[in-house]
Coordinates of N, CA and C in Angstrom, one line a residue:
R1 N 125.2 100.2 78.5 CA 125.7 99.3 77.5 C 126.8 100.0 76.7
S2 N 127.8 99.2 76.3 CA 128.9 99.8 75.5 C 128.4 100.1 74.1
S3 N 129.2 101.0 73.5 CA 128.9 101.4 72.1 C 128.9 100.2 71.2
K4 N 129.8 99.2 71.5 CA 129.9 98.0 70.6 C 128.6 97.2 70.7
A5 N 128.0 97.1 71.9 CA 126.8 96.4 72.2 C 125.6 97.0 71.4
L6 N 125.7 98.3 71.1 CA 124.6 98.9 70.4 C 124.6 98.7 68.9
V7 N 125.8 98.3 68.4 CA 125.9 98.1 66.9 C 125.0 96.9 66.4
A8 N 125.0 95.8 67.2 CA 124.3 94.6 66.7 C 122.8 94.8 66.5
P9 N 122.1 95.5 67.5 CA 120.7 95.7 67.2 C 120.5 96.7 66.1
A10 N 121.3 97.6 65.9 CA 121.2 98.6 64.8 C 121.4 97.8 63.4
Y11 N 122.4 96.9 63.4 CA 122.6 96.1 62.2 C 121.4 95.2 61.9
A12 N 120.9 94.6 63.0 CA 119.7 93.7 62.8 C 118.5 94.5 62.3
N13 N 118.3 95.7 62.7 CA 117.3 96.5 62.2 C 117.5 96.9 60.8
L14 N 118.7 97.2 60.4 CA 119.0 97.5 59.0 C 118.7 96.3 58.1
V15 N 119.2 95.2 58.5 CA 119.0 94.0 57.7 C 117.5 93.6 57.6
R16 N 116.8 93.8 58.7 CA 115.3 93.5 58.7 C 114.6 94.5 57.8
D17 N 115.0 95.8 57.8 CA 114.3 96.7 56.9 C 114.6 96.5 55.5
M18 N 115.8 96.0 55.2 CA 116.2 95.7 53.8 C 115.4 94.5 53.3
S19 N 115.3 93.5 54.1 CA 114.7 92.3 53.7 C 113.2 92.3 53.7
S20 N 112.6 93.2 54.4 CA 111.1 93.2 54.5 C 110.5 94.4 53.7
G21 N 111.4 95.1 53.0 CA 110.9 96.2 52.2 C 110.2 95.8 50.9
H22 N 109.4 96.6 50.4 CA 108.7 96.4 49.1 C 109.7 96.7 48.0
L23 N 109.5 96.1 46.9 CA 110.3 96.3 45.7 C 110.4 97.8 45.4
G24 N 111.6 98.3 45.3 CA 111.7 99.7 45.1 C 111.7 100.6 46.3
A25 N 111.5 100.0 47.5 CA 111.5 100.8 48.7 C 112.9 101.3 49.0
V26 N 113.1 102.4 49.6 CA 114.3 103.0 50.0 C 114.6 102.7 51.5
V27 N 115.7 102.2 51.9 CA 116.1 102.0 53.3 C 117.3 102.9 53.6
S28 N 117.1 103.7 54.6 CA 118.2 104.6 55.1 C 119.0 103.9 56.1
P29 N 120.3 103.9 55.9 CA 121.3 103.3 56.9 C 121.7 104.3 58.0
N30 N 121.0 105.5 58.1 CA 121.5 106.5 59.0 C 121.6 106.1 60.5
A31 N 120.6 105.4 61.0 CA 120.7 104.9 62.4 C 121.9 104.0 62.6
F32 N 122.1 103.1 61.6 CA 123.2 102.1 61.7 C 124.5 102.8 61.7
V33 N 124.6 103.8 60.8 CA 125.9 104.5 60.7 C 126.2 105.3 61.9
R34 N 125.2 105.9 62.5 CA 125.4 106.6 63.8 C 125.9 105.7 64.9
R35 N 125.3 104.5 65.0 CA 125.7 103.6 66.0 C 127.1 103.1 65.8
I36 N 127.5 102.8 64.6 CA 128.9 102.3 64.3 C 129.9 103.4 64.5
A37 N 129.4 104.7 64.2 CA 130.3 105.8 64.5 C 130.6 106.0 66.0
K38 N 129.6 105.7 66.8 CA 129.9 105.7 68.3 C 130.9 104.7 68.7
H39 N 130.9 103.5 68.0 CA 131.8 102.5 68.3 C 133.2 102.8 67.8
D40 N 133.3 103.4 66.6 CA 134.6 103.7 66.0 C 134.4 105.0 65.3
S41 N 135.1 106.0 65.7 CA 135.0 107.4 65.2 C 135.4 107.6 63.8
R42 N 136.0 106.6 63.2 CA 136.5 106.7 61.8 C 135.3 106.7 60.8
W43 N 134.1 106.2 61.3 CA 133.0 106.0 60.4 C 131.9 107.1 60.7
G44 N 131.1 107.4 59.8 CA 130.0 108.3 60.0 C 130.2 109.7 59.6
D45 N 131.4 110.1 59.2 CA 131.6 111.5 58.8 C 131.4 111.7 57.3
G46 N 131.0 110.7 56.6 CA 130.7 110.8 55.1 C 132.0 110.7 54.2
S47 N 133.1 110.6 54.8 CA 134.3 110.6 53.9 C 134.6 109.1 53.5
Q48 N 135.3 109.0 52.4 CA 135.6 107.7 51.9 C 136.6 106.9 52.8
Q49 N 136.2 105.7 53.1 CA 137.1 104.9 54.0 C 137.3 103.5 53.4
D50 N 138.3 102.8 54.0 CA 138.6 101.5 53.5 C 137.6 100.5 53.9
S51 N 137.0 99.7 52.9 CA 136.0 98.8 53.2 C 136.4 97.6 54.1
Q52 N 137.7 97.2 54.0 CA 138.2 96.1 54.8 C 138.2 96.5 56.2
E53 N 138.7 97.8 56.5 CA 138.7 98.3 57.9 C 137.3 98.4 58.4
F54 N 136.4 98.9 57.6 CA 135.0 99.0 58.1 C 134.4 97.6 58.4
L55 N 134.6 96.6 57.6 CA 134.1 95.3 57.8 C 134.7 94.7 59.1
H56 N 136.0 94.9 59.3 CA 136.7 94.4 60.5 C 136.1 95.1 61.8
S57 N 135.9 96.4 61.7 CA 135.3 97.1 62.8 C 133.8 96.6 63.1
L58 N 133.1 96.4 62.0 CA 131.7 95.9 62.1 C 131.7 94.6 62.8
L59 N 132.5 93.7 62.3 CA 132.5 92.3 62.8 C 132.9 92.2 64.2
E60 N 133.9 93.1 64.6 CA 134.3 93.2 66.0 C 133.2 93.6 66.9
A61 N 132.5 94.6 66.5 CA 131.3 95.1 67.2 C 130.2 94.1 67.3
L62 N 130.0 93.4 66.2 CA 128.9 92.4 66.2 C 129.3 91.2 67.1
Q63 N 130.5 90.9 67.2 CA 131.0 89.8 68.0 C 130.8 90.2 69.5
V64 N 131.2 91.4 69.9 CA 131.0 91.8 71.2 C 129.5 92.0 71.6
G65 N 128.7 92.5 70.6 CA 127.3 92.7 70.8 C 126.4 91.5 70.9
T66 N 126.9 90.4 70.4 CA 126.1 89.2 70.4 C 126.6 88.1 71.4
K67 N 127.6 88.4 72.2 CA 128.2 87.4 73.1 C 127.1 86.8 74.1
G68 N 126.1 87.6 74.4 CA 125.2 87.2 75.4 C 124.0 86.4 74.8
G69 N 124.0 86.2 73.6 CA 122.9 85.4 73.0 C 122.3 86.1 71.7
A70 N 121.1 85.8 71.5 CA 120.4 86.4 70.3 C 120.3 87.9 70.3
V71 N 120.4 88.5 69.2 CA 120.2 90.0 69.1 C 118.7 90.3 68.9
R72 N 118.2 91.2 69.7 CA 116.9 91.6 69.6 C 116.8 92.9 69.0
A73 N 116.1 93.0 67.9 CA 116.0 94.3 67.1 C 114.9 95.2 67.7

Protein backbone atom coordinates (compact mmCIF):
# COMPACT_ATOMS: atom_id res chain seq x y z
CA ARG A 1 0.00 0.00 0.00
CA SER A 2 1.16 3.50 -0.72
CA SER A 3 1.96 5.92 2.08
CA LYS A 4 -1.08 7.97 1.07
CA ALA A 5 -3.34 4.94 1.49
CA LEU A 6 -2.11 4.56 5.09
CA VAL A 7 -3.17 8.08 6.11
CA ALA A 8 -6.94 7.48 5.89
CA PRO A 9 -7.04 4.61 8.43
CA ALA A 10 -4.76 6.53 10.80
CA TYR A 11 -7.02 9.59 10.53
CA ALA A 12 -10.11 7.43 11.11
CA ASN A 13 -8.48 5.98 14.24
CA LEU A 14 -7.63 9.47 15.52
CA VAL A 15 -11.19 10.73 15.01
CA ARG A 16 -12.63 7.57 16.60
CA ASP A 17 -10.36 7.96 19.63
CA MET A 18 -11.28 11.63 20.04
CA SER A 19 -15.01 11.01 19.75
CA SER A 20 -15.17 7.94 21.97
CA GLY A 21 -12.96 9.26 24.75
CA HIS A 22 -14.20 10.11 28.18
CA LEU A 23 -14.40 13.71 29.29
CA GLY A 24 -10.88 14.83 30.09
CA ALA A 25 -9.24 11.87 28.33
CA VAL A 26 -6.01 12.58 26.47
CA VAL A 27 -5.70 11.41 22.86
CA SER A 28 -2.24 11.22 21.33
CA PRO A 29 -1.97 12.01 17.60
CA ASN A 30 1.48 10.35 17.33
CA ALA A 31 0.42 7.42 15.12
CA PHE A 32 -1.44 9.79 12.80
CA VAL A 33 1.52 12.18 12.60
CA ARG A 34 3.90 9.30 11.78
CA ARG A 35 1.62 8.15 8.95
CA ILE A 36 1.21 11.59 7.41
CA ALA A 37 4.97 12.18 7.72
CA LYS A 38 5.52 9.05 5.59
CA HIS A 39 3.20 10.57 2.97
CA ASP A 40 4.80 14.03 3.09
CA SER A 41 8.18 14.55 4.77
CA ARG A 42 7.35 18.17 5.71
CA TRP A 43 5.26 16.91 8.64
CA GLY A 44 6.22 15.07 11.77
CA ASP A 45 9.47 16.76 12.73
CA GLY A 46 7.82 18.97 15.35
CA SER A 47 8.60 22.25 13.62
CA GLN A 48 5.95 24.87 12.96
CA GLN A 49 4.34 24.50 9.54
CA ASP A 50 1.66 26.21 7.48
CA SER A 51 -1.78 24.88 8.41
CA GLN A 52 -3.17 25.41 4.91
CA GLU A 53 -0.38 23.30 3.40
CA PHE A 54 -0.95 20.61 6.04
CA LEU A 55 -4.68 20.53 5.33
CA HIS A 56 -4.06 20.30 1.59
CA SER A 57 -1.62 17.43 2.12
CA LEU A 58 -4.07 15.65 4.46
CA LEU A 59 -7.02 16.03 2.10
CA GLU A 60 -4.95 14.78 -0.83
CA ALA A 61 -3.90 11.70 1.13
CA LEU A 62 -7.46 11.08 2.32
CA GLN A 63 -8.77 11.34 -1.23
CA VAL A 64 -6.27 8.76 -2.46
CA GLY A 65 -6.78 6.56 0.59
CA THR A 66 -10.56 6.39 0.26
CA LYS A 67 -10.95 5.91 -3.52
CA GLY A 68 -11.68 2.23 -3.07
CA GLY A 69 -14.61 2.67 -0.69
CA ALA A 70 -15.10 2.99 3.03
CA VAL A 71 -12.12 3.38 5.33
CA ARG A 72 -11.67 0.63 7.85
CA ALA A 73 -10.00 1.71 11.07
